Coordinates of C-alpha atoms and ligand atoms in Angstrom, one line a residue:
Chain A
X23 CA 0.0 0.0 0.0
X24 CA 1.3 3.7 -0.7
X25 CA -0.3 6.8 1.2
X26 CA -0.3 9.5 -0.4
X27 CA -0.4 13.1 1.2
X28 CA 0.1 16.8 0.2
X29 CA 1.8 18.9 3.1
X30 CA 0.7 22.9 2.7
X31 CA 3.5 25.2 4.4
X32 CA 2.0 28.6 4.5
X33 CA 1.8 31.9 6.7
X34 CA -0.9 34.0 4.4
X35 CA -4.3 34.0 2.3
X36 CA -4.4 32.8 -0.8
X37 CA -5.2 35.8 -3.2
X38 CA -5.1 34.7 -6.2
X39 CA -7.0 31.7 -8.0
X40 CA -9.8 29.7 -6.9
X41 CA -10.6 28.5 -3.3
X42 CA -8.4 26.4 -2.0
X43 CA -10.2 24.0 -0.1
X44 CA -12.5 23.4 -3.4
X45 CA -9.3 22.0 -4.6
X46 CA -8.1 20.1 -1.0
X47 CA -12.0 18.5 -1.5
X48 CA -10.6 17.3 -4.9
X49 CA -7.5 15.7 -3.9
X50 CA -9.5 14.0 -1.0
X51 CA -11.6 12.4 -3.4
X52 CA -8.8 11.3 -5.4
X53 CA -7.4 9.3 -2.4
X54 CA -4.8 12.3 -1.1
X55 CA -4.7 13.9 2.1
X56 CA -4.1 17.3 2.0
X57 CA -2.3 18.7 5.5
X58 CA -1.3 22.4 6.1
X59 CA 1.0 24.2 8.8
X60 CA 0.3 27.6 9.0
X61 CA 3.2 29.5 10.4
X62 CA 2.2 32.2 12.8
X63 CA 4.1 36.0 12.7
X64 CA 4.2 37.6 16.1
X65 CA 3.8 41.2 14.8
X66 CA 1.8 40.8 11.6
X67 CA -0.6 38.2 12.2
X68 CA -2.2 38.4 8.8
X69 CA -2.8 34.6 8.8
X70 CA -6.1 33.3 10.0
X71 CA -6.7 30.0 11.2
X72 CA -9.6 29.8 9.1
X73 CA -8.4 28.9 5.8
X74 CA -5.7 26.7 7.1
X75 CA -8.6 24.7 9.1
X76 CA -10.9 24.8 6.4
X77 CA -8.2 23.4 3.6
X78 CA -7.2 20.1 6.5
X79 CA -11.0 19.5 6.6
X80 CA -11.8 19.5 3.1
X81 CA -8.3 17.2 2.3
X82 CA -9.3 14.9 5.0
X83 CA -6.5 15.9 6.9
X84 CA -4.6 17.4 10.0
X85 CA -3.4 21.2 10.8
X86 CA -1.8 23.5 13.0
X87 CA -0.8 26.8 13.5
X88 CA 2.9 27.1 14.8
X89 CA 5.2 29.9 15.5
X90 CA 8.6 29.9 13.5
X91 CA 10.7 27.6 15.6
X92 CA 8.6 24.6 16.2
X93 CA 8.0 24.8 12.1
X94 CA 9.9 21.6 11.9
X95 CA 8.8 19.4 14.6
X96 CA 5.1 20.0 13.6
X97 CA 5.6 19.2 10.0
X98 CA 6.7 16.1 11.5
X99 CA 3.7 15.4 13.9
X100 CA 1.3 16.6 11.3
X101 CA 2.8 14.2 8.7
X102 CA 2.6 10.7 11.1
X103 CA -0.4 12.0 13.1
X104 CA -2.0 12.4 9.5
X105 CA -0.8 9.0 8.0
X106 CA -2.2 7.5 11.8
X107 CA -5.6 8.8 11.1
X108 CA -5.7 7.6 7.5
X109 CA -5.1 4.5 8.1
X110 CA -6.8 4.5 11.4
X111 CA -10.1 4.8 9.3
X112 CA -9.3 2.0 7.2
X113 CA -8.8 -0.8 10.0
X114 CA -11.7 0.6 11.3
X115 CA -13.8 -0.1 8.2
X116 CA -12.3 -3.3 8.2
X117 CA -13.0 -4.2 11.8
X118 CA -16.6 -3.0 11.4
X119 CA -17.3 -5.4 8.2
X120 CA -16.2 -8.6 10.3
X121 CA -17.1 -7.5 13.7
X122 CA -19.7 -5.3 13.2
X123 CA -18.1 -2.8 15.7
X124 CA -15.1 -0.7 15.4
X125 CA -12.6 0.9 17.5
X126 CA -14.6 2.9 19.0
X127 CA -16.9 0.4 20.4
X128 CA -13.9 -0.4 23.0
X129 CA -13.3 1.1 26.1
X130 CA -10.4 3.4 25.4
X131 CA -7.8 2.4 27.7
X132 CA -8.3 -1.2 26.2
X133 CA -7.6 0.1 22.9
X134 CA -3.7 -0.1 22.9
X135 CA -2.9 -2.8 20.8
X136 CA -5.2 -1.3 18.1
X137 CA -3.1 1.8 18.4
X138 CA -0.1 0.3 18.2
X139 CA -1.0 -2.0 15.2
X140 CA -1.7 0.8 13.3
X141 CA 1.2 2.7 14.2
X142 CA 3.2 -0.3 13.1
X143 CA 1.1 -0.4 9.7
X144 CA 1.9 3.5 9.3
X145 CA 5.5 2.5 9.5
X146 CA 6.0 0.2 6.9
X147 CA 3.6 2.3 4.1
X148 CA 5.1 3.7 1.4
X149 CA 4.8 7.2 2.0
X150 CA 4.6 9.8 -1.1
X151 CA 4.6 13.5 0.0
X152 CA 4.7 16.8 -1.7
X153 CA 5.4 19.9 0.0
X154 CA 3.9 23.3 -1.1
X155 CA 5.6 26.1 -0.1
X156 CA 4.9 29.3 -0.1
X157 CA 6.9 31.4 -1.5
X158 CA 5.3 34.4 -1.3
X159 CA 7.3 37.8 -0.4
X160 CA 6.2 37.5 3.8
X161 CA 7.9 33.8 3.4
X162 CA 11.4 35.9 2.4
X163 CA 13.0 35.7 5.7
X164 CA 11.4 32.1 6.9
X165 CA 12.8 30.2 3.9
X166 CA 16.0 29.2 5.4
X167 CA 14.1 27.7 8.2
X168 CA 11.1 26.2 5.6
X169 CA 14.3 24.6 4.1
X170 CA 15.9 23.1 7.3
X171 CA 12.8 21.9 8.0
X172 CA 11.8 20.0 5.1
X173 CA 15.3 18.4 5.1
X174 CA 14.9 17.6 9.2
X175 CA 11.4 15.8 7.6
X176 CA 13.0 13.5 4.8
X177 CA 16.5 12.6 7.1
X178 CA 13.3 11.3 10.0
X179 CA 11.8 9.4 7.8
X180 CA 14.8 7.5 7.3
X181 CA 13.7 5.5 10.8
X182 CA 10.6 4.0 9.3
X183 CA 10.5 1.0 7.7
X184 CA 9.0 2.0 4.8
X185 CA 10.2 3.9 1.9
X186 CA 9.2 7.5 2.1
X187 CA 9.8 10.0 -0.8
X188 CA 9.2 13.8 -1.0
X189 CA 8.6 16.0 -3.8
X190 CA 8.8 20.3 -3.2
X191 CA 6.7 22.5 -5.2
X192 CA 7.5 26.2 -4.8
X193 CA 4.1 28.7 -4.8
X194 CA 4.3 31.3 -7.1
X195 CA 6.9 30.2 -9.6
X196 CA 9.2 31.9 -11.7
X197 CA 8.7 34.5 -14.3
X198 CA 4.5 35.4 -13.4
X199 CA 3.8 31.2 -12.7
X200 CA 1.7 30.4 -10.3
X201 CA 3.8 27.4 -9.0
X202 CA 7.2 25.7 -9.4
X203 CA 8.6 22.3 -9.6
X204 CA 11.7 22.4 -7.1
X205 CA 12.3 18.8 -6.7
X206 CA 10.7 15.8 -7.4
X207 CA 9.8 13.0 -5.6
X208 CA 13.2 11.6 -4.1
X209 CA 14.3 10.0 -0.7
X210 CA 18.0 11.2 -1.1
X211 CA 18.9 14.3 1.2
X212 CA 22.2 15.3 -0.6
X213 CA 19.9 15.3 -3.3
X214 CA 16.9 17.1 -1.9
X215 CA 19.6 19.8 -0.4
X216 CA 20.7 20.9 -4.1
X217 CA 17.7 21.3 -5.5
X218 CA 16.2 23.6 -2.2
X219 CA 18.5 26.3 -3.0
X220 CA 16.2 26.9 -5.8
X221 CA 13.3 28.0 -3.0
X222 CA 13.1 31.8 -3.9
X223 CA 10.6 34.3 -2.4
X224 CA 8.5 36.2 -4.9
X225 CA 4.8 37.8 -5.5
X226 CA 1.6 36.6 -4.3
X227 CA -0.1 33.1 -2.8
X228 CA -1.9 31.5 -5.4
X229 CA -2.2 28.2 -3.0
X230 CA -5.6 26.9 -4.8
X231 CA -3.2 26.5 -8.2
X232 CA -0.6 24.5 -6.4
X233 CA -2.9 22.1 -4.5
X234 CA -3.7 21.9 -7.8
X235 CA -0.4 21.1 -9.3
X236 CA 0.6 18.4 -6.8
X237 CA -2.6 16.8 -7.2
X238 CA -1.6 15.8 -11.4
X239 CA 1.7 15.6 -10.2
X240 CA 1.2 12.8 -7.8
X241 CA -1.6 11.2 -10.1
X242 CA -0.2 11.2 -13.4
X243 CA 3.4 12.2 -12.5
X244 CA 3.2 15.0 -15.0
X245 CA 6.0 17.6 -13.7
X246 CA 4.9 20.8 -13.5
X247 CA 7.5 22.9 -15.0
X248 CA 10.5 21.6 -13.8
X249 CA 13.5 24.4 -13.5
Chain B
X11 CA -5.5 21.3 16.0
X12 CA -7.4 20.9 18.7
X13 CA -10.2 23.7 19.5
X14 CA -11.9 24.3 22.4
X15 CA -14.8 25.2 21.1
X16 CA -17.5 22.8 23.1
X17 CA -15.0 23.4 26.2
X18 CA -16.1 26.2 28.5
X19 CA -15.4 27.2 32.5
X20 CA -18.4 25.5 34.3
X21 CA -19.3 23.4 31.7
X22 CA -19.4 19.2 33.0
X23 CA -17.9 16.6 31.4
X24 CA -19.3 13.2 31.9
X25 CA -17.5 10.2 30.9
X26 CA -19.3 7.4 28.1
X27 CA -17.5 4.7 30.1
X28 CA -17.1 4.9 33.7
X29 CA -19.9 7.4 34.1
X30 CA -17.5 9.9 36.1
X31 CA -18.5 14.2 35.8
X32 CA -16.1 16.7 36.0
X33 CA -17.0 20.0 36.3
X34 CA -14.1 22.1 34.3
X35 CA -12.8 24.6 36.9
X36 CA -9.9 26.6 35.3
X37 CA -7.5 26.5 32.0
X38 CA -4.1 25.3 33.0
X39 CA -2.4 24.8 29.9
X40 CA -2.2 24.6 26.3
X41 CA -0.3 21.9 24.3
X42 CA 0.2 20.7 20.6
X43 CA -2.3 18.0 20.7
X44 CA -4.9 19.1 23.3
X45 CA -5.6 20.9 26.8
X46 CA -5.1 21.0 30.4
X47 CA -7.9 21.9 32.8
X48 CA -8.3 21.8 36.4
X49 CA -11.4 20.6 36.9
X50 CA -13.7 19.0 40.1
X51 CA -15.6 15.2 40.2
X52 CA -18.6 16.1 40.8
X53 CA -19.0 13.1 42.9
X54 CA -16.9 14.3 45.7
X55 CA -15.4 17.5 45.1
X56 CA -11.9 15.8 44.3
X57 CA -10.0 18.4 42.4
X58 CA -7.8 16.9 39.4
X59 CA -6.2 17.7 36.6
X60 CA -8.4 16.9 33.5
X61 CA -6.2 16.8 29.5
X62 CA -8.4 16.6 26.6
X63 CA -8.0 15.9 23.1
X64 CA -9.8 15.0 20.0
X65 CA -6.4 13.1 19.1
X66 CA -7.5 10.0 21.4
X67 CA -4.2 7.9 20.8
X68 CA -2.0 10.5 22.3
X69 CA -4.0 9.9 25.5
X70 CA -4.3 6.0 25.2
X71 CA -0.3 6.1 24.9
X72 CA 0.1 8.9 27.7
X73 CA -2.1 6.5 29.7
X74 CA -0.5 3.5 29.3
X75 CA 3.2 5.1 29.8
X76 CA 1.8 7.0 33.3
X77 CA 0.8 4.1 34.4
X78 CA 3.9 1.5 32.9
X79 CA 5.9 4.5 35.5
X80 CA 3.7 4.7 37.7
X81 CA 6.2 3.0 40.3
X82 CA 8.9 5.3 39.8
X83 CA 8.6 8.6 42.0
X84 CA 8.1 12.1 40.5
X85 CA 5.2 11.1 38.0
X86 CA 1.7 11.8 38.6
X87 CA -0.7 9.4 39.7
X88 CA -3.6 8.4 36.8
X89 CA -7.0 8.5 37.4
X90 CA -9.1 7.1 34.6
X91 CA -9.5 7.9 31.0
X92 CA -12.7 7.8 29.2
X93 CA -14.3 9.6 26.3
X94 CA -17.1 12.8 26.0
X95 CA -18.5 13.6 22.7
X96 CA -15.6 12.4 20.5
X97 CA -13.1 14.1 22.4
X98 CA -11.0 11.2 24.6
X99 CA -9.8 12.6 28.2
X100 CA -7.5 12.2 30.6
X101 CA -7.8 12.3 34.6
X102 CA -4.5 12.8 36.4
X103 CA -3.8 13.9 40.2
X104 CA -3.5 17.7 40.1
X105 CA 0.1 19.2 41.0
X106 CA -0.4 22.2 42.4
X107 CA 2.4 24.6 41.8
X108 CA 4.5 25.8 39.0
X109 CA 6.2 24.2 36.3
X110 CA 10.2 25.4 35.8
X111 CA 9.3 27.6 33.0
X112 CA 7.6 30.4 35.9
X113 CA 10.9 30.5 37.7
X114 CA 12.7 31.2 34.6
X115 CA 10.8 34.3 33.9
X116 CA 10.9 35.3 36.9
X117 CA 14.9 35.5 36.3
X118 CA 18.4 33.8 36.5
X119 CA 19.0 30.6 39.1
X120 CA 21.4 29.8 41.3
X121 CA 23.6 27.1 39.6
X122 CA 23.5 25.1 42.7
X123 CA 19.8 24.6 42.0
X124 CA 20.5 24.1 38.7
X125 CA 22.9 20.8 39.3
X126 CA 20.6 19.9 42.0
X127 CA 17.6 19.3 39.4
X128 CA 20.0 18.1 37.0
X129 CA 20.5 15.4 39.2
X130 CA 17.1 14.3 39.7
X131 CA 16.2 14.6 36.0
X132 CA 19.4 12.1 35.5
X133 CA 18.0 10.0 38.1
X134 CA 14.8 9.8 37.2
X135 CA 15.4 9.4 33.4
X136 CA 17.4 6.9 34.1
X137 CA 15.0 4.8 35.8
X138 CA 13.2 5.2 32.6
X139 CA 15.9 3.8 30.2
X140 CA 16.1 0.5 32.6
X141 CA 12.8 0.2 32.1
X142 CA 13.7 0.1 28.2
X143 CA 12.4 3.8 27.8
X144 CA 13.6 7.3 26.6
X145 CA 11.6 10.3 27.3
X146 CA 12.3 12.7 24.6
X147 CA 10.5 16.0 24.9
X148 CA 11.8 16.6 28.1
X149 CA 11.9 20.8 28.8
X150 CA 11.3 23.0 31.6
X151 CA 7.1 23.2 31.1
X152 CA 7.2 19.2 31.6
X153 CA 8.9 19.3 34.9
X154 CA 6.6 21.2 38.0
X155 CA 7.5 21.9 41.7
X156 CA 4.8 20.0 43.7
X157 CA 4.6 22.5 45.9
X158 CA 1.9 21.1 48.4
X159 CA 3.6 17.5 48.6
X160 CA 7.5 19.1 47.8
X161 CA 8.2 17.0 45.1
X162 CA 9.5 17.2 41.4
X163 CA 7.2 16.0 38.8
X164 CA 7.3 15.0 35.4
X165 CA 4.0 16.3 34.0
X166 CA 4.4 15.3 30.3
X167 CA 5.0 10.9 29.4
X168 CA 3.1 11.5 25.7
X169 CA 6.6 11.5 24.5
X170 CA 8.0 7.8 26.4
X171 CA 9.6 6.3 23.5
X172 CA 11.0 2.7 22.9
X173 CA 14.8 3.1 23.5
X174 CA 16.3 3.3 19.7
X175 CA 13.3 4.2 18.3
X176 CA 13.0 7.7 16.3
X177 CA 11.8 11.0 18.2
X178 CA 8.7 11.7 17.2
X179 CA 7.9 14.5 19.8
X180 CA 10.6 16.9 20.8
X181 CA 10.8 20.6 21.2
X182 CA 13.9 22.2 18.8
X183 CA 15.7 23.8 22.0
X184 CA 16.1 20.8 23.5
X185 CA 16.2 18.5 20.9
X186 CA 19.9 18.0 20.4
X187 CA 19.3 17.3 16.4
X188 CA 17.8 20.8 15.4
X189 CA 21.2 22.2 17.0
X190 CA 23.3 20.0 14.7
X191 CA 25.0 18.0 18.1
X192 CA 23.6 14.7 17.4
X193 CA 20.8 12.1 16.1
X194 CA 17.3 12.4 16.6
X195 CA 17.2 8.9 18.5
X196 CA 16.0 7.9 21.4
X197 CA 18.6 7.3 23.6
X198 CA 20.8 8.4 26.7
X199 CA 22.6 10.7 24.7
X200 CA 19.9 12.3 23.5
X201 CA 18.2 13.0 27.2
X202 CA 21.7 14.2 28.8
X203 CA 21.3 17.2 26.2
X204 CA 18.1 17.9 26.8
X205 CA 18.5 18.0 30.5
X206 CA 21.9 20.2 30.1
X207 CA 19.9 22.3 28.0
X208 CA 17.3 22.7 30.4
X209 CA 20.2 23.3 33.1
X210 CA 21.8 25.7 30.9
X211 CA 18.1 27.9 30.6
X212 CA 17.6 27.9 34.6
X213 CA 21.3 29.2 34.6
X214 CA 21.3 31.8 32.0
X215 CA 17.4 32.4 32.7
X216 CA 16.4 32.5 29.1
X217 CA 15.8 30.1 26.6
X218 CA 17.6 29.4 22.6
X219 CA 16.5 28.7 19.8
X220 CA 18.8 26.9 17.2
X221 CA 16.7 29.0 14.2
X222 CA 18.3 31.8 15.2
X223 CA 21.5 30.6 17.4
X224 CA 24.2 28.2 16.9
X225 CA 25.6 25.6 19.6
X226 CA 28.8 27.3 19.5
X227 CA 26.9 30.6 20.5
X228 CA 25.6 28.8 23.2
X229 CA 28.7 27.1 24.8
X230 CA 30.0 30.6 24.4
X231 CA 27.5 32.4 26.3
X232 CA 27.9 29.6 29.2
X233 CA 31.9 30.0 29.1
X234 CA 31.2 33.4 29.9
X235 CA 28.4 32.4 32.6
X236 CA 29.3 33.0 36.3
X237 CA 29.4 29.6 37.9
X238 CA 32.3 27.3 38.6
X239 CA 34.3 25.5 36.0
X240 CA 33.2 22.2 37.7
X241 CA 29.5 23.3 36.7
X242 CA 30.7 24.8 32.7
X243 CA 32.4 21.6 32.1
X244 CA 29.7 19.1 32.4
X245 CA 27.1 21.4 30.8
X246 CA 29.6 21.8 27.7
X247 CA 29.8 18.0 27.9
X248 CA 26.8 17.7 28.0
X249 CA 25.7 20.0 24.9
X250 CA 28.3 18.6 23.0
X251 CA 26.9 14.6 23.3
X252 CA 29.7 14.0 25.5
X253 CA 28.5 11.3 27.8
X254 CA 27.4 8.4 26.8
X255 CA 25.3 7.2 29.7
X256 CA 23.1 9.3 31.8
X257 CA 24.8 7.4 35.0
X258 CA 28.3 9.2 33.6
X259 CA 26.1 12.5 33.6
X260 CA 25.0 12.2 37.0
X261 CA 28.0 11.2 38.3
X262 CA 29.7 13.9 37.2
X263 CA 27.3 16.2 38.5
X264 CA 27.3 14.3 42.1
X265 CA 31.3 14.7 42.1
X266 CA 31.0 18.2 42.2
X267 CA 30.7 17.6 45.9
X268 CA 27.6 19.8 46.6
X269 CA 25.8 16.9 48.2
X270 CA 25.8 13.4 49.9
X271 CA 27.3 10.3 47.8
X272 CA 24.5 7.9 46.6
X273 CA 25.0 4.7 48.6
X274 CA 24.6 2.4 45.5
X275 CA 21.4 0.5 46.8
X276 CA 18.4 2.1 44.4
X277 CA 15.9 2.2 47.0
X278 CA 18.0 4.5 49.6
X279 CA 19.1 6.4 46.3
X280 CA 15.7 7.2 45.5
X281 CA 15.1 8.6 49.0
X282 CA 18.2 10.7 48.8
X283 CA 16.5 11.8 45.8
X284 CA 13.3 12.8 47.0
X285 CA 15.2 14.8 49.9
X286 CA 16.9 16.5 47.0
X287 CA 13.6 17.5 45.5
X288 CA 12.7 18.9 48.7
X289 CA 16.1 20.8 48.8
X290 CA 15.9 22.2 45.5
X291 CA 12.5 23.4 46.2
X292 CA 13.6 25.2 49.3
X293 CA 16.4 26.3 47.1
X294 CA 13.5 27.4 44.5
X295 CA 11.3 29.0 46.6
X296 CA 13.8 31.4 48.4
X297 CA 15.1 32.7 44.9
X298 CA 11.6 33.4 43.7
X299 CA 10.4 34.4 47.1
X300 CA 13.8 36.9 46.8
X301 CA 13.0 37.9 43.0
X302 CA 9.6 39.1 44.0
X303 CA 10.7 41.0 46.4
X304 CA 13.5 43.1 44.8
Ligands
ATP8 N1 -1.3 17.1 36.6 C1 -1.2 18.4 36.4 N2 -1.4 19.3 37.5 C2 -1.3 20.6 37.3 N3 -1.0 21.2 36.1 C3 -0.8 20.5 35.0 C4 -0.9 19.0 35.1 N4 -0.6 18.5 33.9 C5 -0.4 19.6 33.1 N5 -0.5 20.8 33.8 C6 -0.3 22.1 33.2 O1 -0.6 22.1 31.8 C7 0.4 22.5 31.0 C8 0.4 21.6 29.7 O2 0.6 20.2 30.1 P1 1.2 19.1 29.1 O3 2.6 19.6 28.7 O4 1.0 17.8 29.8 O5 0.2 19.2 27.9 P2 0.4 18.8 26.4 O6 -0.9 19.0 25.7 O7 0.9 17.4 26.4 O8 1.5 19.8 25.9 P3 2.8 19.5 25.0 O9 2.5 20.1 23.6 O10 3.9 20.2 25.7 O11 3.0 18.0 25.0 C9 1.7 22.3 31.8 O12 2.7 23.1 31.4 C10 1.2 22.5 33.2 O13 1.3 23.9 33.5

């Protein structure tokens, strides 16, 4: 089995395109989770939880707004929590259809070994993730950390059992695009560290048109624009 | 995220399994995954600490590992868990005091303190890694100063950890990965840096961050620190992965002479280290009692 899962790194409104958790609602159906981190600013908090909520409900998945320095121990949490949940939901469908209870149905501090089988599932999925950052001009002075952080998230992953492979797409692109290809899917840090150099603050947050992009990308592997 | 949005002050929460009300009293905290309430059974009036969440395996695991160390001193005793309209809860005795992170605003402490709850962190955690254990997100919010039963109390087992397993929950400052010093792994390494971070805050009487510091800014900053060499040495040590056991770490800390040699049997240890708690607490008390008043 491969779990597939889009991971939204943000700290502002999209403002341009459609409405971003139309498109979340659309990867969903097409079996991918769509989680977001929204990154708070002390001073300007132009970020509402709202949209960031509103895009993790509509993807079927998790969210959380963080300040700055615990950027890269949530995207970690969000990631496993998220892959917990999903698969969480599918033992429990397949508990219900024999049993005819789930989970649920059991006293919670008897519910241990069910947690811990599907942790153990969890770690030996195949794990495909894209990142969409935003790149937008407020992002400027968080990149280097965005960057640490997702190379902290592929060099954990190395622990689990299963493969795991990340792919970054930058939000808005080069030259007027609304998104980027900055690396595709790979499990090689050396490899991942190259290509994040390319991560370059510029314009606006057209976040509904990257959802978008990492949707065909991770369902027909067609490369956005790849610099 | 967790919300609180069906959570108010007053409001009861009843348990779907052991039938048990709480009527929520007071907000003590705010976490990642969930919420801390003081709350009161309705049954008797008990008061207890109440953590809710609508991520219900971070409890089940919490519970079990509370519970699994429930035998070692300086954890809280468990309650009962149960579930209230899709949100799973936790009922835990309530500590009533501070955790270390009020002393640290309130200013710098003595390094004597410092070492002295060093010591029972490297005690205690080492308890844990017998048991087979590492507790990863160890930092001064997880550790409170019982002040009622003068105790030190680990508030926070969500993050017990099969020893060599990856760290999945971990705070950057004290993570000794985000500063570049070492794996994220759980091991002993990995909890002597946390706790010499955690010594280093009390000490310097604010906190780092690697985003915007490096390690070398930190050993710095405790090089120029006013505390004996004895003190410096193990903390640099300790920042820089240099003990391999947490027995080494305490050790070292106990050499510097500042109080009574552990006698080697576990059970008198552990009441030497209780009397310690009690110390540093006295210790504690009179700095913040003497910070208030200046
Ligand atoms: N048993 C208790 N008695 C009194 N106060 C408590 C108790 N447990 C927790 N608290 C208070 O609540 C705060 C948050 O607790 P805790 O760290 O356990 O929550 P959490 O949701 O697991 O947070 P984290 O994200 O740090 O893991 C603590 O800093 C402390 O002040």
């Amino acid at each position: 089995m491969e779990m597939k899962q889009i991971l939204l790194i943000t700290d502002g409104r999209s403002n341009v395109g459609g409405d971003p958790a139309r498109a979340a609602a659309y990867a969903a159906q097409n079996g991918i989770t769509v989680n977001a981190v929204g990154i708070i600013d002390g001073d300007n908090d132009v970020l509402s939880s709202d949209e960031i909520k509103a895009i993790a409900l509509a993807g079927n998945g998790t969210w959380q707004m963080v300040p700055l320095d615990m950027l890269s121990a949530t995207m970690c949490t969000v990631t496993y929590r998220s892959m917990h949940n999903t698969l969480e939901n599918i033992v429990n469908a397949q508990v219900k259809k024999i049993v005819g209870s789930d989970m649920l149905d059991i006293e919670p501090a008897m519910r241990l070994p069910l947690v811990r089988y599907v942790d153990t599932l969890a770690d030996e999925t195949l794990l495909r993730c894209v990142i969409l950052v935003d790149c937008s001009n407020s992002m400027a002075v968080k990149l280097k950390t965005a960057r640490a952080a997702i190379l902290d998230l592929l060099a954990s992953f190395k622990a689990r059992r299963a493969g795991s492979n990340l792919a970054v797409i930058a939000f808005p692109g080069q030259s007027g695009s609304h998104y980027q290809m900055i690396c595709p899917f790979t499990d090689d840090v050396e490899l991942l560290k190259g290509y994040l150099n390319e991560l370059k603050h510029r314009g606006n947050t057209p976040t509904a048109h990257a959802i978008n992009a990492a949707i065909s990308y991770i369902l027909n592997d067609e490369q956005p624009l790849f610099v | 995220m967790f919300e609180m949005e069906d959570i108010h002050l007053g409001s009861d929460i009843c348990g779907r399994w052991h039938n048990r009300c709480y009527e929520v009293l007071k907000l003590l905290g705010r976490g990642g995954t969930g919420s801390v309430f003081l709350a009161r059974r309705v049954d008797d009036g008990k008061k207890v600490a109440l953590k809710i969440s609508c991520e219900g395996e971070d409890l089940i695991y919490e519970y079990h590992s509370l519970t699994d160390m429930a035998c070692l001193s300086m954890v809280p005793e468990v309650i009962e868990l149960d579930e209230w309209h899709g949100y799973t809860f936790l009922v835990l005795e309530y500590i009533e005091g501070y955790d270390l992170s009020h002393y640290i605003r309130a200013g710098k402490c003595s390094y004597a303190v410092a070492v002295h709850l060093g010591c029972i962190l490297a005690f205690l955690m080492s308890k844990v890694w017998q048991k087979g254990y590492c507790l990863t997100d160890i930092k001064p919010e997880n550790v409170m100063v019982d002040t009622a039963n003068r105790r030190i109390i680990s508030i926070d087992w969500s993050s017990l950890t099969e020893a060599g397993a990856t760290v999945k929950e971990f705070t950057p400052t004290y993570d000794i990965a985000s500063w570049g010093v070492g794996q994220r792994m759980a091991d002993q390494r990995y909890m002597v840096f946390a706790i010499s971070m955690v010594m280093m805050v009390l000490i310097m009487g604010k906190s780092y961050s690697p985003v915007n510091v490096s390690i070398d800014e930190v050993l710095a900053d405790i090089r120029r620190a006013k505390c004996p060499i004895g003190v410096k040495n193990i903390l640099i040590a300790g920042l820089k992965g240099g003990y391999d056991t947490l027995q080494q770490f305490y050790n070292a800390m106990n050499a510097l002479d500042m109080y009574d040699q552990p006698s080697g049997n576990d059970r008198i240890d552990e009441i030497i280290n209780i009397a310690l708690a009690a110390a540093a607490l006295f210790a504690f008390l009179s700095i913040a009692n003497w910070l208030t008043l200046i």
